[in-house]
């Protein structure tokens, strides 16, 4: 009786200690002080008080102010921005528990150590549960095999309460499993959509870069009446084409590598969560069923299995809290960078910006090529098509006749600034349509047989030059956006506004589901043992009453 009483008291004490420790380690949403200014952070961003709303972490004392300055030496003269410094200001166990000041950086092991420290209480609970409950199981086994079976009484109140709590915690565990399964489905869908959006944005940028490269390369082949671009320009085309393709390949390769790593992580998380929900649901159902029907041996087996699974679930809960906080850090870092973009940040690991020097050189070279192609076309129009040569000038004579062909509008001055079109010039957008009315029909000898100043061959060559010029001119805004990393800024801004809220919501659901499951199953295990003990007491008491009644009846008969 003493052994069983001590075992039950120890289990109840373990339950009390769990709730006491949980209450003494409050959940915190991080610092509530305003978002700090950093370098040239715009006033509109200063004072952002919602920076920390994405974080669910255990408070480990008062946070000290952090010096928000770039860490390390920059590789060039471009500024290095420390992202989300206030939110990531956590204790770093790898640095004597000093505050981590490196900002969001998934490539830094100190960042992972500091964010992992937020989940330390859950890992500690898992360790305490595993050790203390394991000792309780060992103590119970020793009592069962070493202590004599004592006579004990039976309390209807204890029996009823243990049954009520067993039912209550079993229901809570099942609800937690449902919440966990539903949350992981929605979280996986949300994260997959976010990843697909990022990959699509990167792929679109790569396709446009390669289209620009193709247009520039095709400019080498464009010629009108055997008049081509100068040789030095063609050499520059080869060099800039190589640089563009290199930048596109870097962006494509990094995006593919990062997306594959993230997909593997998401798939692993999904499998772990589904497996946890299924196993815990089955464990809870079987444990409740075996307890109600008094299958004590099977209950003991499930208690041992559940003892290990609960510890594992608490570890998984801590791991997911870590991932939840990393996702929140990433959202805040994206919003921080959007309002203060710079060339070099840790966000390059997710979606790198295209090299600014390459984009600027490409933009300048595309303007030069466009301008020179226009000059090539206008040179042929002015010196060949619009002059009436004598039949003796065979190379120039094509029997030109009719109205003069309007020259092509050059969209740039000599200094490559924007130039408006003059009267009598045709724009790149409609030049082909206008010139088509100046095309003549040719004889077998290749000269015009009808009124016109352009042979079909000339018109085809001029159209090819216009297509290249128009394409390069049309991609100029895109190249300007690449130069200031607008495409990445728009991508991160859209993620912060459209995807981060759902990621935050569903990751919190998963965290809540894991806490519900692990806590409810842990308490169910305890009450499996307590209810089994009370049930045995009830059966034993009934046997004593029956034996006593039979003894009294025999005495009366004798």
Coordinates of C-alpha atoms in Angstrom, one line a residue:
X1 CA 0.0 0.0 0.0
X2 CA 2.9 2.3 0.8
X3 CA 4.6 1.7 -2.5
X4 CA 1.4 2.3 -4.5
X5 CA 0.6 5.5 -2.5
X6 CA 4.1 6.8 -3.1
X7 CA 3.9 6.1 -6.8
X8 CA 0.6 7.9 -7.2
X9 CA 1.8 10.8 -5.2
X10 CA 5.0 11.0 -7.3
X11 CA 3.0 11.1 -10.5
X12 CA 0.7 13.8 -9.2
X13 CA 3.7 15.8 -8.1
X14 CA 5.2 15.5 -11.6
X15 CA 2.0 16.9 -13.0
X16 CA 2.1 19.8 -10.6
X17 CA 5.7 20.5 -11.3
X18 CA 5.0 20.5 -15.1
X19 CA 2.3 23.1 -14.8
X20 CA 4.3 25.2 -12.3
X21 CA 7.3 25.2 -14.5
X22 CA 5.2 26.1 -17.6
X23 CA 3.6 29.0 -15.7
X24 CA 6.9 30.3 -14.5
X25 CA 8.4 30.4 -18.0
X26 CA 5.9 32.7 -19.8
X27 CA 5.4 32.9 -23.5
X28 CA 6.6 36.2 -25.0
X29 CA 6.1 37.8 -28.3
X30 CA 9.5 39.4 -28.1
X31 CA 10.4 43.0 -27.5
X32 CA 7.7 45.6 -27.7
X33 CA 9.9 48.6 -28.1
X34 CA 9.8 50.5 -31.4
X35 CA 11.7 49.2 -34.3
X36 CA 15.2 50.8 -34.3
X37 CA 16.5 53.1 -37.0
X38 CA 19.5 51.7 -38.8
X39 CA 21.8 53.5 -41.2
X40 CA 19.6 55.3 -43.7
X41 CA 16.3 53.7 -42.6
X42 CA 13.5 55.9 -43.8
X43 CA 11.4 57.7 -41.2
X44 CA 8.3 55.8 -42.4
X45 CA 9.9 52.6 -41.1
X46 CA 11.2 54.0 -37.8
X47 CA 9.1 53.2 -34.8
X48 CA 7.7 50.0 -36.3
X49 CA 6.2 48.4 -33.2
X50 CA 4.9 45.3 -34.9
X51 CA 8.4 43.9 -35.7
X52 CA 8.2 41.3 -33.0
X53 CA 4.6 40.1 -33.5
X54 CA 5.7 37.1 -35.5
X55 CA 7.8 35.5 -32.7
X56 CA 6.6 33.1 -30.1
X57 CA 9.5 32.5 -27.7
X58 CA 10.1 31.8 -24.0
X59 CA 11.3 34.8 -22.1
X60 CA 14.7 34.4 -20.6
X61 CA 15.1 37.7 -18.8
X62 CA 15.1 41.4 -19.8
X63 CA 16.5 42.2 -23.2
X64 CA 19.2 44.8 -23.3
X65 CA 19.6 47.4 -26.1
X66 CA 21.7 46.2 -29.0
X67 CA 24.2 48.2 -31.0
X68 CA 22.8 48.0 -34.5
X69 CA 25.8 48.1 -36.8
X70 CA 27.1 46.0 -39.6
X71 CA 29.2 43.0 -38.6
X72 CA 32.3 41.8 -40.4
X73 CA 34.1 43.6 -43.2
X74 CA 32.2 44.3 -46.5
X75 CA 33.6 42.7 -49.6
X76 CA 33.4 46.1 -51.4
X77 CA 32.2 49.6 -50.9
X78 CA 28.5 48.6 -50.8
X79 CA 26.9 48.8 -47.4
X80 CA 26.0 45.7 -45.5
X81 CA 22.7 45.8 -43.7
X82 CA 22.0 43.9 -40.5
X83 CA 18.4 42.7 -40.9
X84 CA 15.9 42.6 -38.1
X85 CA 18.5 43.4 -35.4
X86 CA 15.9 44.1 -32.7
X87 CA 13.9 40.9 -33.2
X88 CA 17.0 38.7 -33.4
X89 CA 18.5 40.1 -30.3
X90 CA 18.6 36.8 -28.3
X91 CA 21.0 35.1 -26.1
X92 CA 23.6 33.1 -27.9
X93 CA 24.7 29.9 -26.1
X94 CA 27.7 29.5 -28.4
X95 CA 29.0 32.9 -27.2
X96 CA 28.7 32.6 -23.4
X97 CA 25.0 33.5 -23.6
X98 CA 25.8 37.1 -24.8
X99 CA 23.3 38.9 -27.0
X100 CA 23.4 37.9 -30.6
X101 CA 23.8 41.1 -32.7
X102 CA 24.3 39.7 -36.2
X103 CA 20.7 40.1 -37.3
X104 CA 18.8 37.6 -39.5
X105 CA 21.3 35.3 -41.2
X106 CA 20.5 31.7 -41.9
X107 CA 24.1 31.0 -42.9
X108 CA 25.4 32.0 -39.4
X109 CA 25.5 29.2 -36.8
X110 CA 25.3 31.8 -34.0
X111 CA 21.9 32.9 -35.4
X112 CA 20.7 29.3 -35.3
X113 CA 22.0 28.9 -31.8
X114 CA 20.3 32.0 -30.5
X115 CA 17.0 31.2 -32.1
X116 CA 17.2 27.6 -31.0
X117 CA 17.7 28.8 -27.4
X118 CA 14.1 30.1 -27.5
X119 CA 12.9 26.5 -27.6
X120 CA 15.3 25.4 -24.8
X121 CA 12.4 25.2 -22.2
X122 CA 10.6 22.7 -24.3
X123 CA 13.7 20.6 -24.7
X124 CA 14.2 20.8 -20.9
X125 CA 10.6 19.7 -20.3
X126 CA 11.2 16.7 -22.6
X127 CA 14.4 15.8 -20.6
X128 CA 12.7 16.2 -17.2
X129 CA 9.7 14.2 -18.3
X130 CA 11.9 11.4 -19.7
X131 CA 14.0 11.2 -16.6
X132 CA 11.4 11.7 -13.9
X133 CA 8.7 9.5 -15.4
X134 CA 11.3 6.9 -16.2
X135 CA 12.3 6.9 -12.5
X136 CA 8.6 6.6 -11.6
X137 CA 8.2 3.6 -13.9
X138 CA 11.3 2.0 -12.4
X139 CA 10.1 2.7 -8.9
X140 CA 6.7 1.2 -9.7
X141 CA 8.3 -2.0 -11.1
X142 CA 10.4 -2.4 -8.0
X143 CA 7.4 -1.9 -5.7
X144 CA 5.4 -4.5 -7.7
X145 CA 8.0 -7.2 -7.6
X146 CA 9.7 -6.5 -4.3
X147 CA 6.9 -5.3 -2.0
X148 CA 4.3 -7.6 -0.5
X149 CA 0.8 -6.9 -1.6
X150 CA -0.9 -4.9 1.1
X151 CA -4.5 -4.6 2.0
X152 CA -5.9 -1.3 0.8
X153 CA -9.2 0.5 0.8
X154 CA -11.3 1.9 -2.1
X155 CA -12.5 5.5 -2.6
X156 CA -15.4 6.1 -5.0
X157 CA -14.4 9.7 -5.2
X158 CA -10.8 8.9 -6.3
X159 CA -12.1 6.3 -8.8
X160 CA -14.6 8.8 -10.3
X161 CA -12.2 11.7 -10.5
X162 CA -9.5 9.5 -12.1
X163 CA -12.0 8.3 -14.7
X164 CA -13.2 11.9 -15.4
X165 CA -9.7 13.2 -15.9
X166 CA -8.8 10.2 -18.0
X167 CA -11.8 11.0 -20.3
X168 CA -11.0 14.7 -20.3
X169 CA -7.3 14.4 -21.2
X170 CA -8.1 11.7 -23.9
X171 CA -10.5 14.1 -25.6
X172 CA -8.0 16.9 -25.4
X173 CA -5.3 14.7 -27.0
X174 CA -7.7 13.7 -29.8
X175 CA -8.6 17.4 -30.4
X176 CA -5.0 18.3 -30.4
X177 CA -4.3 15.6 -33.0
X178 CA -7.0 17.0 -35.3
X179 CA -5.7 20.6 -34.8
X180 CA -2.2 19.4 -35.6
X181 CA -3.2 17.5 -38.8
X182 CA -5.4 20.4 -40.1
X183 CA -2.7 23.0 -39.3
X184 CA 0.1 21.1 -41.0
X185 CA -2.0 20.7 -44.2
X186 CA -2.7 24.4 -44.4
X187 CA 0.9 25.3 -43.4
X188 CA 2.3 23.1 -46.0
X189 CA 0.0 24.6 -48.7
X190 CA 0.9 28.1 -47.6
X191 CA 4.7 27.5 -47.6
X192 CA 4.5 25.7 -50.9
X193 CA 2.6 28.6 -52.5
X194 CA 5.2 31.1 -51.1
X195 CA 8.1 29.0 -52.4
X196 CA 6.5 28.7 -55.8
X197 CA 6.0 32.4 -55.9
X198 CA 9.6 33.1 -55.2
X199 CA 10.8 30.6 -57.8
X200 CA 8.4 32.0 -60.4
X201 CA 9.7 35.5 -59.8
X202 CA 13.3 34.3 -60.1
X203 CA 12.5 32.3 -63.3
X204 CA 10.8 35.3 -64.8
X205 CA 13.8 37.4 -64.1
X206 CA 16.2 34.8 -65.6
X207 CA 14.0 34.5 -68.7
X208 CA 14.1 38.3 -69.2
X209 CA 17.9 38.4 -68.7
X210 CA 18.4 35.7 -71.3
X211 CA 16.0 37.4 -73.7
X212 CA 18.1 40.6 -73.4
X213 CA 21.2 38.5 -74.0
X214 CA 19.6 37.0 -77.1
X215 CA 18.6 40.4 -78.5
X216 CA 22.1 41.7 -77.9
X217 CA 23.7 38.7 -79.5
X218 CA 21.4 38.9 -82.5
X219 CA 22.5 42.5 -83.1
X220 CA 25.8 41.2 -84.3
X221 CA 24.1 39.5 -87.2
X222 CA 21.9 42.4 -88.2
X223 CA 22.9 44.2 -91.3
X224 CA 21.2 46.3 -94.0
X225 CA 22.7 46.3 -97.5
X226 CA 25.8 44.6 -96.0
X227 CA 26.2 47.5 -93.5
X228 CA 26.9 46.0 -90.0
X229 CA 27.7 47.3 -86.5
X230 CA 31.4 48.4 -86.0
X231 CA 33.8 45.6 -84.9
X232 CA 34.5 47.2 -81.5
X233 CA 30.8 47.1 -80.8
X234 CA 30.5 43.5 -81.8
X235 CA 33.4 42.7 -79.4
X236 CA 31.6 44.5 -76.6
X237 CA 28.5 42.5 -77.4
X238 CA 30.4 39.2 -76.8
X239 CA 31.7 40.4 -73.5
X240 CA 28.4 41.8 -72.2
X241 CA 26.5 38.7 -73.4
X242 CA 28.9 36.5 -71.3
X243 CA 28.3 38.6 -68.2
X244 CA 24.5 38.5 -68.6
X245 CA 24.4 34.8 -69.1
X246 CA 26.7 34.4 -66.0
X247 CA 24.4 36.5 -63.9
X248 CA 21.3 34.7 -65.1
X249 CA 23.0 31.3 -64.3
X250 CA 23.9 32.4 -60.8
X251 CA 20.4 33.6 -60.1
X252 CA 18.9 30.4 -61.6
X253 CA 21.3 28.0 -59.8
X254 CA 20.9 29.7 -56.4
X255 CA 17.1 29.7 -56.7
X256 CA 17.0 26.0 -57.7
X257 CA 19.4 25.0 -54.9
X258 CA 17.5 27.0 -52.2
X259 CA 14.1 25.8 -53.4
X260 CA 15.2 22.2 -53.3
X261 CA 16.6 22.6 -49.8
X262 CA 13.4 24.3 -48.6
X263 CA 11.2 21.6 -50.3
X264 CA 13.1 18.8 -48.6
X265 CA 12.7 20.6 -45.2
X266 CA 9.0 21.2 -45.7
X267 CA 8.4 17.6 -46.8
X268 CA 10.3 16.3 -43.7
X269 CA 8.3 18.6 -41.4
X270 CA 5.1 17.4 -43.0
X271 CA 5.9 13.7 -42.6
X272 CA 7.0 14.2 -39.0
X273 CA 3.8 16.1 -38.1
X274 CA 1.4 13.7 -39.9
X275 CA 3.2 10.7 -38.3
X276 CA 3.1 12.4 -34.9
X277 CA -0.6 13.1 -35.1
X278 CA -1.5 9.6 -36.3
X279 CA 0.6 7.8 -33.7
X280 CA -0.6 10.0 -30.8
X281 CA -4.2 9.6 -31.9
X282 CA -3.8 5.8 -32.0
X283 CA -1.9 5.7 -28.7
X284 CA -4.6 7.8 -26.9
X285 CA -7.5 5.7 -28.3
X286 CA -5.9 2.4 -27.4
X287 CA -4.7 3.6 -24.0
X288 CA -8.2 4.8 -23.1
X289 CA -9.8 1.6 -24.4
X290 CA -7.4 -0.7 -22.6
X291 CA -7.8 1.3 -19.3
X292 CA -11.6 1.2 -19.4
X293 CA -11.6 -2.6 -20.0
X294 CA -8.9 -3.3 -17.4
X295 CA -6.3 -4.7 -19.8
X296 CA -3.6 -3.7 -17.4
X297 CA -0.7 -5.5 -19.1
X298 CA -1.4 -3.7 -22.4
X299 CA -1.8 -0.4 -20.6
X300 CA 1.7 -0.8 -19.1
X301 CA 3.1 -1.5 -22.5
X302 CA 1.4 1.6 -23.9
X303 CA 2.7 3.6 -20.9
X304 CA 6.3 2.7 -21.8
X305 CA 5.7 3.5 -25.4
X306 CA 3.9 6.7 -24.6
X307 CA 6.7 7.7 -22.2
X308 CA 9.2 7.8 -25.1
X309 CA 6.7 9.3 -27.6
X310 CA 5.8 12.2 -25.3
X311 CA 9.4 13.1 -24.9
X312 CA 9.9 13.0 -28.6
X313 CA 6.8 15.1 -29.2
X314 CA 8.1 17.8 -26.8
X315 CA 11.4 17.8 -28.7
X316 CA 9.4 18.1 -32.0
X317 CA 7.4 20.9 -30.4
X318 CA 10.6 22.8 -29.6
X319 CA 12.0 22.2 -33.0
X320 CA 8.9 23.6 -34.6
X321 CA 9.0 26.6 -32.3
X322 CA 12.5 27.2 -33.6
X323 CA 11.2 27.0 -37.2
X324 CA 8.3 29.2 -36.4
X325 CA 10.6 31.9 -35.0
X326 CA 12.9 31.6 -38.0
X327 CA 10.0 32.1 -40.4
X328 CA 8.9 35.2 -38.4
X329 CA 12.5 36.5 -38.4
X330 CA 12.5 36.0 -42.2
X331 CA 9.3 38.0 -42.7
X332 CA 10.6 40.9 -40.6
X333 CA 14.0 40.8 -42.3
X334 CA 12.2 41.0 -45.7
X335 CA 10.2 44.0 -44.6
X336 CA 13.3 45.6 -43.2
X337 CA 15.2 45.2 -46.4
X338 CA 12.3 46.4 -48.6
X339 CA 12.4 49.7 -46.8
X340 CA 16.2 49.9 -46.8
X341 CA 17.5 48.0 -49.8
X342 CA 21.2 47.3 -50.2
X343 CA 23.4 45.2 -52.4
X344 CA 24.7 42.8 -49.8
X345 CA 22.5 41.2 -47.1
X346 CA 21.8 37.7 -45.8
X347 CA 18.7 37.7 -48.0
X348 CA 21.0 36.9 -50.9
X349 CA 20.8 33.3 -49.7
X350 CA 17.1 33.3 -50.6
X351 CA 16.8 35.5 -53.7
X352 CA 20.1 37.2 -54.8
X353 CA 20.1 40.5 -56.6
X354 CA 21.7 40.6 -60.0
X355 CA 25.2 42.2 -60.0
X356 CA 24.6 46.0 -60.3
X357 CA 27.7 46.6 -62.4
X358 CA 26.5 44.0 -65.0
X359 CA 23.0 45.5 -65.2
X360 CA 24.4 49.0 -65.6
X361 CA 26.8 48.0 -68.3
X362 CA 24.1 46.0 -70.0
X363 CA 21.7 49.0 -69.9
X364 CA 24.3 51.3 -71.4
X365 CA 25.4 48.8 -74.0
X366 CA 21.7 48.1 -75.0
X367 CA 21.2 51.9 -75.6
X368 CA 24.4 52.1 -77.6
X369 CA 23.4 49.1 -79.8
X370 CA 19.9 50.5 -80.3
X371 CA 21.3 53.9 -81.3
X372 CA 23.8 52.5 -83.7
X373 CA 21.3 50.1 -85.3
X374 CA 19.1 53.1 -85.9
X375 CA 22.1 54.9 -87.5
X376 CA 22.8 51.8 -89.7
X377 CA 19.2 51.8 -91.0
X378 CA 19.1 55.6 -91.5
X379 CA 22.4 55.5 -93.3
X380 CA 20.9 53.0 -95.9
X381 CA 17.7 55.0 -96.2
X382 CA 19.5 58.3 -96.7
X383 CA 22.3 57.1 -98.9
X384 CA 20.6 54.4 -100.9
X385 CA 16.8 54.3 -100.8
X386 CA 16.1 58.0 -100.9
X387 CA 18.6 58.8 -103.8
X388 CA 17.7 58.3 -107.4
X389 CA 20.8 56.7 -108.9
X390 CA 21.7 56.2 -112.5
X391 CA 21.4 52.6 -113.8
X392 CA 25.1 52.8 -114.2
X393 CA 25.6 52.6 -110.4
X394 CA 24.7 48.9 -110.2
X395 CA 25.3 48.4 -106.4
X396 CA 23.1 51.4 -105.5
X397 CA 20.6 51.4 -108.3
X398 CA 17.4 49.5 -107.6
X399 CA 15.1 51.7 -109.7
X400 CA 14.0 53.8 -106.7
X401 CA 11.0 55.9 -107.3
X402 CA 8.1 57.4 -105.5
X403 CA 7.9 59.3 -102.1
X404 CA 10.9 59.4 -99.9
X405 CA 11.2 56.8 -97.1
X406 CA 11.0 58.5 -93.7
X407 CA 14.0 57.9 -91.5
X408 CA 13.9 56.1 -88.2
X409 CA 13.6 58.0 -84.9
X410 CA 16.7 57.5 -82.7
X411 CA 15.4 57.3 -79.1
X412 CA 18.8 58.5 -77.7
X413 CA 21.1 61.4 -78.0
X414 CA 24.8 60.9 -78.3
X415 CA 25.1 60.9 -74.5
X416 CA 22.4 58.2 -74.4
X417 CA 19.8 60.5 -72.7
X418 CA 16.2 60.2 -73.9
X419 CA 15.6 62.0 -77.3
X420 CA 12.1 62.9 -78.5
X421 CA 11.2 62.1 -82.2
X422 CA 11.4 64.9 -84.7
X423 CA 8.8 65.6 -87.4
X424 CA 9.0 63.2 -90.3
X425 CA 10.6 60.4 -88.3
X426 CA 9.0 57.1 -87.6
X427 CA 9.0 55.5 -84.2
X428 CA 10.3 52.0 -83.5
X429 CA 6.8 50.9 -82.6
X430 CA 5.3 51.5 -86.1
X431 CA 8.3 51.8 -88.4
X432 CA 7.7 48.4 -90.0
X433 CA 4.1 49.2 -90.7
X434 CA 4.9 52.6 -92.2
X435 CA 7.7 51.3 -94.4
X436 CA 5.7 48.4 -95.8
X437 CA 4.0 50.9 -98.1
X438 CA 7.4 51.8 -99.7
X439 CA 8.2 48.3 -100.7
X440 CA 8.2 47.5 -104.4
X441 CA 7.9 44.4 -106.4
X442 CA 11.2 43.2 -107.9
X443 CA 12.1 41.8 -111.2
X444 CA 14.3 38.7 -111.7
X445 CA 17.3 40.9 -111.7
X446 CA 16.5 42.2 -108.2
X447 CA 15.5 45.8 -109.0
X448 CA 12.1 47.4 -108.5
X449 CA 9.5 46.7 -111.2
X450 CA 6.9 48.9 -109.5
X451 CA 6.9 52.2 -107.6
X452 CA 8.8 52.0 -104.4
X453 CA 12.1 52.6 -102.7
X454 CA 12.6 49.4 -100.7
X455 CA 13.1 46.0 -102.1
X456 CA 11.7 43.1 -100.1
X457 CA 15.3 42.1 -99.1
X458 CA 16.0 45.6 -97.8
X459 CA 12.7 45.7 -96.0
X460 CA 13.4 42.4 -94.3
X461 CA 16.8 43.5 -93.2
X462 CA 15.5 46.8 -91.8
X463 CA 12.7 45.0 -90.0
X464 CA 15.2 42.7 -88.3
X465 CA 17.2 45.7 -87.1
X466 CA 14.0 47.3 -85.8
X467 CA 12.9 44.2 -84.0
X468 CA 16.3 44.1 -82.2
X469 CA 16.3 47.8 -81.4
X470 CA 12.7 47.7 -80.2
X471 CA 13.4 44.7 -78.0
X472 CA 16.4 46.2 -76.4
X473 CA 14.6 49.5 -75.9
X474 CA 11.6 47.7 -74.4
X475 CA 13.8 45.9 -71.9
X476 CA 15.4 49.1 -70.6
X477 CA 13.0 49.6 -67.7
X478 CA 13.6 45.9 -66.7
X479 CA 17.3 46.5 -66.7
X480 CA 16.8 49.6 -64.6
X481 CA 14.8 47.6 -62.1
X482 CA 17.5 45.0 -61.9
X483 CA 20.0 47.8 -61.3
X484 CA 18.3 48.8 -58.0
X485 CA 17.1 45.3 -57.2
X486 CA 13.4 46.3 -57.7
X487 CA 12.4 42.7 -58.6
X488 CA 13.7 41.3 -55.3
X489 CA 12.1 44.2 -53.3
X490 CA 8.7 43.6 -54.9
X491 CA 9.0 39.9 -54.3
X492 CA 9.8 40.3 -50.6
X493 CA 7.2 43.0 -50.2
X494 CA 4.5 40.7 -51.7
X495 CA 5.6 37.9 -49.5
X496 CA 5.5 40.1 -46.4
X497 CA 2.0 41.3 -47.2
X498 CA 0.3 38.3 -48.8
X499 CA 2.1 35.2 -47.5
X500 CA 3.6 36.0 -44.1
X501 CA 0.2 36.4 -42.3
X502 CA -0.9 32.9 -43.3
X503 CA 2.5 31.4 -42.5
X504 CA 2.4 33.0 -39.0
X505 CA -1.2 31.9 -38.4
X506 CA -0.8 28.2 -39.4
X507 CA 2.6 27.8 -37.8
X508 CA 1.1 29.0 -34.6
X509 CA -1.7 26.4 -35.0
X510 CA 0.9 23.7 -35.4
X511 CA 2.7 24.9 -32.3
X512 CA -0.6 24.9 -30.3
X513 CA -1.5 21.5 -31.7
X514 CA 1.8 20.0 -30.6
X515 CA 1.5 21.5 -27.1
X516 CA -2.0 20.2 -26.8
X517 CA -1.0 16.7 -28.0
X518 CA 2.1 16.4 -25.9
X519 CA 0.6 17.8 -22.7
X520 CA -2.7 15.8 -23.0
X521 CA -1.0 12.5 -23.8
X522 CA 1.5 13.1 -21.0
X523 CA -1.4 13.6 -18.5
X524 CA -3.3 10.7 -20.0
X525 CA -0.3 8.4 -19.3
X526 CA -0.3 9.5 -15.7
X527 CA -4.1 8.9 -15.3
X528 CA -3.8 5.6 -17.1
X529 CA -1.7 4.5 -14.2
X530 CA -3.8 6.2 -11.5
X531 CA -7.1 4.9 -13.0
X532 CA -5.7 1.4 -13.3
X533 CA -4.7 1.5 -9.6
X534 CA -8.1 2.8 -8.5
X535 CA -9.8 0.1 -10.7
X536 CA -7.7 -2.6 -9.0
X537 CA -8.6 -1.2 -5.6
X538 CA -12.3 -1.2 -6.6
X539 CA -12.1 -4.9 -7.7
X540 CA -10.1 -5.9 -4.7
X541 CA -12.6 -4.1 -2.3
X542 CA -15.5 -5.9 -4.0
X543 CA -13.7 -9.2 -3.5
X544 CA -13.2 -8.4 0.2
X545 CA -16.8 -7.5 0.7
X546 CA -17.9 -10.7 -1.1
X547 CA -15.6 -12.9 0.9
X548 CA -16.7 -11.1 4.1
X549 CA -20.3 -11.7 3.3
X550 CA -19.7 -15.3 2.5
X551 CA -17.9 -15.8 5.8
X552 CA -20.8 -14.2 7.7
X553 CA -23.3 -16.4 5.9
X554 CA -21.3 -19.5 6.8
X555 CA -21.2 -18.5 10.4
X556 CA -24.9 -18.0 10.5
X557 CA -25.5 -21.4 8.9
X558 CA -23.2 -23.1 11.4

